PDB file of C-alpha atoms in Angstrom:
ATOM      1  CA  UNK A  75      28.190 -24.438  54.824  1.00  0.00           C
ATOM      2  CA  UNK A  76      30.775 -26.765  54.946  1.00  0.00           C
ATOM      3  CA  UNK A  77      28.949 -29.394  53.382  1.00  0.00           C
ATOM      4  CA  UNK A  78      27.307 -27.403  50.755  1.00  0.00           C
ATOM      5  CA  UNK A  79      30.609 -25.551  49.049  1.00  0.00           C
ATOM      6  CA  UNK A  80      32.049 -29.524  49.213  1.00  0.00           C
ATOM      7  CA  UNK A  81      29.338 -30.753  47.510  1.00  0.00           C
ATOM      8  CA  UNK A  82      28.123 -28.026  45.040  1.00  0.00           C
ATOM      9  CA  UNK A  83      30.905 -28.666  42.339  1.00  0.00           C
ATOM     10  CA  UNK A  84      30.548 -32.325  42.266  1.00  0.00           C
ATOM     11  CA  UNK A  85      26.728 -31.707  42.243  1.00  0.00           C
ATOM     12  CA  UNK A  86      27.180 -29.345  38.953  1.00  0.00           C
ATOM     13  CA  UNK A  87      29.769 -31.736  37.637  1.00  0.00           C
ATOM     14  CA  UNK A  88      27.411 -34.726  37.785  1.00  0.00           C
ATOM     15  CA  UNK A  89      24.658 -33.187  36.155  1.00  0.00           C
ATOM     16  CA  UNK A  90      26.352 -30.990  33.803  1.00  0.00           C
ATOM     17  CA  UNK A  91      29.496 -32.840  33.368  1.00  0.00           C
ATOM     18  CA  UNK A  92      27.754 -35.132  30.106  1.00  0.00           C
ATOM     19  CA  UNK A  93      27.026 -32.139  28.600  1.00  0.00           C
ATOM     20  CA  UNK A  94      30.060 -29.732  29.087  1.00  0.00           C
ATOM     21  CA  UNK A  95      31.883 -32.521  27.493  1.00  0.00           C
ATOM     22  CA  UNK A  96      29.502 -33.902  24.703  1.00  0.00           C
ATOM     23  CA  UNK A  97      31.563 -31.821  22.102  1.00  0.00           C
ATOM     24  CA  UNK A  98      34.956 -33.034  22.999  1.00  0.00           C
ATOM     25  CA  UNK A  99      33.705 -36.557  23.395  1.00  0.00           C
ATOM     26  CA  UNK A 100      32.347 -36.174  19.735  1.00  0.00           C
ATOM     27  CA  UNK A 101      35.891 -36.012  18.602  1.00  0.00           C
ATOM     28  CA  UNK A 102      37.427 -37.763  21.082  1.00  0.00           C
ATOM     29  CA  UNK A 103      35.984 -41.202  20.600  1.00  0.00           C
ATOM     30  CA  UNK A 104      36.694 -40.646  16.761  1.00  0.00           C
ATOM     31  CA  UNK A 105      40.317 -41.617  15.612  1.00  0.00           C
ATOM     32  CA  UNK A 106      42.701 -39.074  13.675  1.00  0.00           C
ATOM     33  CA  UNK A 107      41.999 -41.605  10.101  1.00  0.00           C
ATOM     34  CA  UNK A 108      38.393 -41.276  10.144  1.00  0.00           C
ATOM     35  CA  UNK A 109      37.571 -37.902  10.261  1.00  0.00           C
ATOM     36  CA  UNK A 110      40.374 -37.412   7.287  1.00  0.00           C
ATOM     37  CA  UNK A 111      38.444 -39.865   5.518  1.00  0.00           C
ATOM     38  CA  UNK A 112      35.257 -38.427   6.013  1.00  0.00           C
ATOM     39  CA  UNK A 113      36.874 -35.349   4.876  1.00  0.00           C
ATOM     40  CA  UNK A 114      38.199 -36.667   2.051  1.00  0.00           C
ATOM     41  CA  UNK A 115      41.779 -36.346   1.923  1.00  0.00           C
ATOM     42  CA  UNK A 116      44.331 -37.555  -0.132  1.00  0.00           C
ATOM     43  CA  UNK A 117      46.271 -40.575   1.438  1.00  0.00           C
ATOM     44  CA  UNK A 118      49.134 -37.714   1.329  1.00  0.00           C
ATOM     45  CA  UNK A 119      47.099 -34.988   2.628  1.00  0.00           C
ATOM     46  CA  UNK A 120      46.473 -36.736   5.197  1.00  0.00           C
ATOM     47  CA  UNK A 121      49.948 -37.465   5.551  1.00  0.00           C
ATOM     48  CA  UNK A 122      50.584 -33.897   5.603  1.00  0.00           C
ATOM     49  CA  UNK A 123      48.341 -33.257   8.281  1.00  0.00           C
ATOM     50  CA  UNK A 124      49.064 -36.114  10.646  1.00  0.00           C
ATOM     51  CA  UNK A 125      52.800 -35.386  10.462  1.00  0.00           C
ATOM     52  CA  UNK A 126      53.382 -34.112  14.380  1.00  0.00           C
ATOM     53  CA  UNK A 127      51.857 -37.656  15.553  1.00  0.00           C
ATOM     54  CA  UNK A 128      55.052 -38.967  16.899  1.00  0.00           C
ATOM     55  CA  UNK A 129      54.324 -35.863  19.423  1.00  0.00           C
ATOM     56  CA  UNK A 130      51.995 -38.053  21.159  1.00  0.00           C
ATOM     57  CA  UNK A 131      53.158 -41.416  20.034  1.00  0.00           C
ATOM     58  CA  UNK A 132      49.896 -43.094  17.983  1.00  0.00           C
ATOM     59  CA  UNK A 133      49.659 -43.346  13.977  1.00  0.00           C
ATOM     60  CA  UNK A 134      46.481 -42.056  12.232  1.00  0.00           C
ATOM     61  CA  UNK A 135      44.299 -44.714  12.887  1.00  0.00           C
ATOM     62  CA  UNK A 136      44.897 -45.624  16.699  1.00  0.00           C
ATOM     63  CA  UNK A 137      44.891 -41.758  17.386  1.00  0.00           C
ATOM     64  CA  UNK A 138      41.973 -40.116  18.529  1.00  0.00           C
ATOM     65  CA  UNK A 139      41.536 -36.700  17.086  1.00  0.00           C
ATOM     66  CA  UNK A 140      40.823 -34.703  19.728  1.00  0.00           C
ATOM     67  CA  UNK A 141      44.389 -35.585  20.609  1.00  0.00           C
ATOM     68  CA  UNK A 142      45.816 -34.756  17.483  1.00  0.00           C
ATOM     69  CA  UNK A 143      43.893 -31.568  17.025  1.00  0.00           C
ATOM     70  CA  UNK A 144      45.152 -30.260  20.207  1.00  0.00           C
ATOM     71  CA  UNK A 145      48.366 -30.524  19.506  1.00  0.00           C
ATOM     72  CA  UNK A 146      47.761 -29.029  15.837  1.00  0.00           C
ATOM     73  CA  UNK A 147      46.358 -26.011  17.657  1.00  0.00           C
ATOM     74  CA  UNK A 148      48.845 -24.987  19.332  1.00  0.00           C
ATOM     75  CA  UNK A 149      51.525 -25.265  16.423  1.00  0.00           C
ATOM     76  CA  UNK A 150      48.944 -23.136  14.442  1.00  0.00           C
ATOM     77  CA  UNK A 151      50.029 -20.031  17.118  1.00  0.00           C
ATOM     78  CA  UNK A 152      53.648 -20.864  17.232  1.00  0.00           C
ATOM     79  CA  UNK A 153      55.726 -23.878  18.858  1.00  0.00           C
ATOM     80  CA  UNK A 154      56.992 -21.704  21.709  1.00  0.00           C
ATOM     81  CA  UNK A 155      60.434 -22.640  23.742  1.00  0.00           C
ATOM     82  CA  UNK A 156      60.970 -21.248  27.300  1.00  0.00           C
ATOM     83  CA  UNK A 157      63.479 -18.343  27.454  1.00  0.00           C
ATOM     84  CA  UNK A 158      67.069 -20.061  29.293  1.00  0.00           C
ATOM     85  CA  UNK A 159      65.904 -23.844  27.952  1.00  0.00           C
ATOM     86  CA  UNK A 160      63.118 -26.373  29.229  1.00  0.00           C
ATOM     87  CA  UNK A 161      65.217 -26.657  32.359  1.00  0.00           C
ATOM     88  CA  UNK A 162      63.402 -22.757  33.258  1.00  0.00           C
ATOM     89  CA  UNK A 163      60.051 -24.671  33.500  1.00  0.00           C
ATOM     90  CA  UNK A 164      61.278 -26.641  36.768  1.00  0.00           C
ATOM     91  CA  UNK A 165      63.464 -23.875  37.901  1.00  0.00           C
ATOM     92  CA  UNK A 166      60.181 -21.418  37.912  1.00  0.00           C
ATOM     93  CA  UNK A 167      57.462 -23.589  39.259  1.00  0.00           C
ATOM     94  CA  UNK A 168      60.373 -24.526  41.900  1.00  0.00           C
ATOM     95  CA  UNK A 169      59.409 -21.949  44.594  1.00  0.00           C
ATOM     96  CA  UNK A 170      55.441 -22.091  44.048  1.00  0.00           C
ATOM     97  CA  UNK A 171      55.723 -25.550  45.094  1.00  0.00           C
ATOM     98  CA  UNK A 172      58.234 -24.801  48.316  1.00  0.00           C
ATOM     99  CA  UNK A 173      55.641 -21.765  48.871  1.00  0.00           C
ATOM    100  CA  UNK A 174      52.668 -24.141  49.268  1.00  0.00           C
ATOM    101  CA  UNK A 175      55.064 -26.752  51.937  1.00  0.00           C
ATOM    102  CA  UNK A 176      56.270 -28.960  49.271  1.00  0.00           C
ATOM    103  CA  UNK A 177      59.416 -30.280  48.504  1.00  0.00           C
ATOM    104  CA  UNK A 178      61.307 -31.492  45.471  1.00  0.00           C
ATOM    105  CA  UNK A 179      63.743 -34.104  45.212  1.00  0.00           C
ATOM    106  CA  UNK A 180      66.326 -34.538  42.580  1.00  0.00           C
ATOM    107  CA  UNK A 181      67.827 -37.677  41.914  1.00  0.00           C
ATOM    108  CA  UNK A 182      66.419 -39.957  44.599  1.00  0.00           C
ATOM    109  CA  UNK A 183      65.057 -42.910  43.376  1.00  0.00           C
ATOM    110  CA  UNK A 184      61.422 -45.239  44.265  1.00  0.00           C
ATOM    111  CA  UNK A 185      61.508 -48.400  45.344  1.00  0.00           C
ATOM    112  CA  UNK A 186      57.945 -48.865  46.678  1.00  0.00           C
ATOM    113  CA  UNK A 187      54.617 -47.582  46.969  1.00  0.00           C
ATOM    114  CA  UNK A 188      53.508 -47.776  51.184  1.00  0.00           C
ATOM    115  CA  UNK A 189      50.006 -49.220  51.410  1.00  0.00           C
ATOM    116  CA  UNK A 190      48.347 -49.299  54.464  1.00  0.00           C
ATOM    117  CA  UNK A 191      44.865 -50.259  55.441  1.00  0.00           C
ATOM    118  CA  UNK A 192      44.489 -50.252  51.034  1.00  0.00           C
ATOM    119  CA  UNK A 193      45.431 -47.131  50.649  1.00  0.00           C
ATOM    120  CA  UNK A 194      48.474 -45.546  49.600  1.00  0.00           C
ATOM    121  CA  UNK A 195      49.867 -43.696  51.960  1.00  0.00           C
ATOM    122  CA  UNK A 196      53.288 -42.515  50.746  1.00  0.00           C
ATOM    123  CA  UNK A 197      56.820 -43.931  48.981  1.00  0.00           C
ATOM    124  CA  UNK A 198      59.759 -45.545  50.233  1.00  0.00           C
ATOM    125  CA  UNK A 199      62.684 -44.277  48.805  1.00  0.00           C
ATOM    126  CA  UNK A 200      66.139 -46.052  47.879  1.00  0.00           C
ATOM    127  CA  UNK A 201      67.948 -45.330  51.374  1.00  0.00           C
ATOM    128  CA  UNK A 202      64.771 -46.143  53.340  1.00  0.00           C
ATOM    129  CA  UNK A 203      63.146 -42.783  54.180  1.00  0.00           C
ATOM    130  CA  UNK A 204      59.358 -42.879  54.055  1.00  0.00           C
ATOM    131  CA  UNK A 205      57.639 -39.858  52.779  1.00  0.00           C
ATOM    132  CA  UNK A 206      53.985 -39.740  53.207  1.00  0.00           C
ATOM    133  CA  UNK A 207      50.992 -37.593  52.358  1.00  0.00           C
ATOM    134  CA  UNK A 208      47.482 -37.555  51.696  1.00  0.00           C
ATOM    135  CA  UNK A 209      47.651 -38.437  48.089  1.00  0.00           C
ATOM    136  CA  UNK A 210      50.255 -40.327  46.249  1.00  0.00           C
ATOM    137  CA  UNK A 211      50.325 -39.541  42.339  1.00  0.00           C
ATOM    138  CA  UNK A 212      53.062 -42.154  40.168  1.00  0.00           C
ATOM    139  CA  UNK A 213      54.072 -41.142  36.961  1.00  0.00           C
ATOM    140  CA  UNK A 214      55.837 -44.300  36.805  1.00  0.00           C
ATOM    141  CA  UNK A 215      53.745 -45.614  34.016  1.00  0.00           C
ATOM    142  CA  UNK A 216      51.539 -48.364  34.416  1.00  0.00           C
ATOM    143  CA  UNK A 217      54.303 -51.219  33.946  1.00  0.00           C
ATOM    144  CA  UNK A 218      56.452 -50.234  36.940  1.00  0.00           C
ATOM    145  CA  UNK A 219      53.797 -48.441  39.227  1.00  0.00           C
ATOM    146  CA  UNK A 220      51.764 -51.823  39.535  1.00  0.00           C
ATOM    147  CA  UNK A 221      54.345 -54.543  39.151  1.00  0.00           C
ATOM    148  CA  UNK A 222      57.642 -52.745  40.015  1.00  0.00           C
ATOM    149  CA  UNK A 223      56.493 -50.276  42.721  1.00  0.00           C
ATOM    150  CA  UNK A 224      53.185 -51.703  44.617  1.00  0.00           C
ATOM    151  CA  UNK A 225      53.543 -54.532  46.575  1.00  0.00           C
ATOM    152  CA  UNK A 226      52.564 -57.770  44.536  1.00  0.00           C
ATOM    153  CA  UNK A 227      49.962 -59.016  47.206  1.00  0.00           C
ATOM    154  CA  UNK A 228      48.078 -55.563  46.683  1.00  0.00           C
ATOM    155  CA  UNK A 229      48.381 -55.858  43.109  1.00  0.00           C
ATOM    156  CA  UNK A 230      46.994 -59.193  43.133  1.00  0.00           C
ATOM    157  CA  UNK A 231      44.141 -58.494  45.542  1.00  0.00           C
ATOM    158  CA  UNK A 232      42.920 -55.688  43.108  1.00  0.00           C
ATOM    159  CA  UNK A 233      43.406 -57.232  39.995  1.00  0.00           C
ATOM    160  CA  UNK A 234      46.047 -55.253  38.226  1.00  0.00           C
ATOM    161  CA  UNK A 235      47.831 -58.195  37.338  1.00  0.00           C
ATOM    162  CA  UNK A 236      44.799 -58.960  35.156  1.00  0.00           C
ATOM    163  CA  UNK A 237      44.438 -55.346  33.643  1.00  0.00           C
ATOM    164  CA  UNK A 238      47.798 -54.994  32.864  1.00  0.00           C
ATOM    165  CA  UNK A 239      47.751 -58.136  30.547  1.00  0.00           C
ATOM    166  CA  UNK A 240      44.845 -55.764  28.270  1.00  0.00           C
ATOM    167  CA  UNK A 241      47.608 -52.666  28.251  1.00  0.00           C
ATOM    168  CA  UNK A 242      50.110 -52.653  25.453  1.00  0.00           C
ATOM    169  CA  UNK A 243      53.455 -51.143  26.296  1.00  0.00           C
ATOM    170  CA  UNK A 244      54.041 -47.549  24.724  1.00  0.00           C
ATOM    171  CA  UNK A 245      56.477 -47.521  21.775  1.00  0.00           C
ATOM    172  CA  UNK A 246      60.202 -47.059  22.511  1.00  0.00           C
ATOM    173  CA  UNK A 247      62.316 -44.027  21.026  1.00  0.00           C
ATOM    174  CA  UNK A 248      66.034 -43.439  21.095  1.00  0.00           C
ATOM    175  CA  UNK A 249      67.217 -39.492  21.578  1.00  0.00           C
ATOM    176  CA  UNK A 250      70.884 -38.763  20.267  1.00  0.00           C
ATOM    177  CA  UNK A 251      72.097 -35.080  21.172  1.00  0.00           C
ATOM    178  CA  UNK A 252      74.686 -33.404  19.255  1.00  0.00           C
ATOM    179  CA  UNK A 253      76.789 -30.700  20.806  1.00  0.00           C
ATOM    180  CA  UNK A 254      78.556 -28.830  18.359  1.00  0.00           C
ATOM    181  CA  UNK A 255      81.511 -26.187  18.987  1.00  0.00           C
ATOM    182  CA  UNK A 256      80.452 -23.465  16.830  1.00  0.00           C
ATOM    183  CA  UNK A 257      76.873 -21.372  17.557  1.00  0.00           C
ATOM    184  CA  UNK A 258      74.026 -21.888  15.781  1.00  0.00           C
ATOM    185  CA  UNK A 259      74.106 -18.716  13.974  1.00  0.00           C
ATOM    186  CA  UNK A 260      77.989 -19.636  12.557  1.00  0.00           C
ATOM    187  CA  UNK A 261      76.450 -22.472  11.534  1.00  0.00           C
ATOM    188  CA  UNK A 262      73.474 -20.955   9.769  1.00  0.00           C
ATOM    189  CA  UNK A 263      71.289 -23.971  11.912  1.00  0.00           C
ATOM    190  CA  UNK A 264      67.316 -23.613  11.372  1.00  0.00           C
ATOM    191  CA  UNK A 265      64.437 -22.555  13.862  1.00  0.00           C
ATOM    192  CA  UNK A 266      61.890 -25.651  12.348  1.00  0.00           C
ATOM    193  CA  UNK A 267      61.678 -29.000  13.273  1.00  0.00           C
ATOM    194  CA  UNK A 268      61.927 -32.289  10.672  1.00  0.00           C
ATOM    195  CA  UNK A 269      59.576 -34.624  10.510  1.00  0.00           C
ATOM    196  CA  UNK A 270      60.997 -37.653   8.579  1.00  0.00           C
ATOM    197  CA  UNK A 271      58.865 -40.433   7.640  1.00  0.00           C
ATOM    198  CA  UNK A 272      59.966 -43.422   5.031  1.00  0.00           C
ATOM    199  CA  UNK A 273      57.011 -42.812   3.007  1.00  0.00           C
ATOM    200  CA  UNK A 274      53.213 -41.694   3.348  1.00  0.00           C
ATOM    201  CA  UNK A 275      51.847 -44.286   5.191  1.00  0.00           C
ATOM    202  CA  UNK A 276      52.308 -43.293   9.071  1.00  0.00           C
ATOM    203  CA  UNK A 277      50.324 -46.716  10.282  1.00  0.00           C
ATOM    204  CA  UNK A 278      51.734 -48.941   8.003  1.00  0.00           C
ATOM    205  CA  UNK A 279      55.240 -47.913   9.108  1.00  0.00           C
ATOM    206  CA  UNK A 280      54.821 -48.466  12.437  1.00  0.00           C
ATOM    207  CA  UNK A 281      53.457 -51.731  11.805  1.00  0.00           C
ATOM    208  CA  UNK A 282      56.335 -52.632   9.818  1.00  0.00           C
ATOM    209  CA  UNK A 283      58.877 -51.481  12.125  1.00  0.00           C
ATOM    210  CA  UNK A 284      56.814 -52.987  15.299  1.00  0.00           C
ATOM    211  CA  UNK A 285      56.788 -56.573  13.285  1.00  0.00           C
ATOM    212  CA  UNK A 286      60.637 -56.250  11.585  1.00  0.00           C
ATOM    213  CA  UNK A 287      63.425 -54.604  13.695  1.00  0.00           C
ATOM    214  CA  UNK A 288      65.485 -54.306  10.476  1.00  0.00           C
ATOM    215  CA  UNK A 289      62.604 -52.400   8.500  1.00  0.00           C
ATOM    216  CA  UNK A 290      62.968 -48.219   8.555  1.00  0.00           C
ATOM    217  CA  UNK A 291      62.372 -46.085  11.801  1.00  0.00           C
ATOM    218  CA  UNK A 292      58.589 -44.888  11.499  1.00  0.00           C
ATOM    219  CA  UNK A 293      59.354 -41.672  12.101  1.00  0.00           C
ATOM    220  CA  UNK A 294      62.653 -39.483  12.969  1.00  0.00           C
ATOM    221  CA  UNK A 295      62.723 -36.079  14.239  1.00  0.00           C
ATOM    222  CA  UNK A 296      65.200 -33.566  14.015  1.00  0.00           C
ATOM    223  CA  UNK A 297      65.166 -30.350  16.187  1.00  0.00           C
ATOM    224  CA  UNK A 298      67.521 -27.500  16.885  1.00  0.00           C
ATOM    225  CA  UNK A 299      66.754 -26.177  20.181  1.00  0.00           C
ATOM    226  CA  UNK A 300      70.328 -23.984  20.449  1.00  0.00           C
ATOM    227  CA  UNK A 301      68.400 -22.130  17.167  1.00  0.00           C
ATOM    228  CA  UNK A 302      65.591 -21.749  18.988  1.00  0.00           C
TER     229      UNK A 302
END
C-alpha cells in the first residue's frame, strides 16, 4: 500500500506530465518579442504591453512569455497589497510553520552548506551551530550557494565550477525609500505605480546601460506603498 500511494503520482506525472504541460511549454519556450511580433504590434505597443518587465528582470526579447503573461494576469484583477504591509506575509505564515516543528531565524547568517557522504545534510551558521534536516533548500542564488556556501572540493567534484561559467549574473537594482512627515492623503500621493523607461526600446536600453555605466537607467520605478 505503501509502495503503491508512493509511486502512483510519480507514475501519473511521468506519463501525463508531457501533456499537462504541452500548453504552457507552447508559450514558455517562446520569448515575450516574438509573440508581439507575430501579433503585430507597434514597436510602442509593444512597449506598452511589456512595461511591468522589470517585475521579473528580462527585456522583451530574453523574456519568455509565459513569464510575462503571468505576471500581466494578475495586474489585469488588481495589484493587491497585504493589509498592515508585506511584513504581514511573514508574520502570518509565522505560526503554520512553528505548527508543523519548524523554526525561523531572523538575522543569523550562512556560512556553509554541511555535506556528508554527497549529500547535503544541513547549514553551519555564523557562531558554529549546525542545523540539519532532511532537505536543504538555498535561496542564496547560484553565485554564493556553489562558490560561497558549498565547500569548493564538492563543487569541483560535481562540476559547478564549470556550469557556473554558462550562468550570467542577474542585473543589479538600487532601492531608495523616502519617508515623508506628512500622510499620504495630506499629500494627495497616488495608488499606481510608474514605470519609467528612457524611450520605447526596453532591450536596447538595457543593452546600453549593461555596455555604458554613464548611459540612462533602463527602467525606474516609482511606487507609493503608504497610498496603498
Amino acid at each position: 500500500l505503501y509502495f503503491a500511494e508512493k509511486a502512483v503520482p510519480h507514475l501519473v506525472a511521468g506519463l501525463a506530465g508531457g501533456l499537462m504541460r504541452r500548453g504552457l511549454l507552447r508559450w514558455s519556450d517562446r520569448t515575450t518579442k516574438s509573440v508581439l511580433d507575430d501579433l503585430g504590434a507597434s514597436p510602442l505597443f509593444q512597449a506598452v504591453l511589456t512595461t511591468q518587465y522589470g517585475d521579473y528582470g528580462m527585456p522583451p526579447k530574453q523574456s519568455s512569455f509565459a513569464i510575462h503573461a503571468m505576471v500581466v494576469n494578475h495586474y489585469s484583477h488588481g495589484g493587491y497589497y497585504p493589509v498592515g504591509g508585506s511584513g504581514r506575509i511573514a508574520e502570518s505564515i509565522a505560526p503554520v510553520i512553528e505548527a508543523a516543528g519548524g523554526r525561523r531565524l531572523v538575522a543569523a547568517e550562512v556560512t556553509a552548506i554541511v555535506v556528508e557522504g554527497g549529500k547535503a545534510v544541513g547549514v553551519r551558521m555564523k557562531d558554529g551551530q549546525e542545523l540539519r534536516a532532511p532537505v536543504i533548500i538555498s535561496d542564496a542564488g547560484a553565485e554564493n550557494t556553489f562558490r560561497t556556501l558549498l565547500p569548493r572540493e564538492v563543487a569541483a567534484r560535481h562540476g559547478y565550477d564549470a556550469l557556473l561559467r554558462g550562468v550570467r549574473p542577474s542585473p543589479s537594482h538600487i532601492s531608495l525609500y523616502v519617508g515623508l512627515d506628512q500622510s499620504a492623503e495630506a499629500l494627495g500621493l497616488p495608488r499606481h505605480n510608474f514605470w519609467i523607461y528612457p524611450h520605447e526600446d526596453h532591450d536596447r536600453a538595457m543593452a546600453e546601460a549593461e555596455a555604458n555605466p554613464e548611459a540612462p537607467l533602463p527602467l525606474v520605478y516609482v511606487s507609493f506603498p503608504s497610498a496603498k
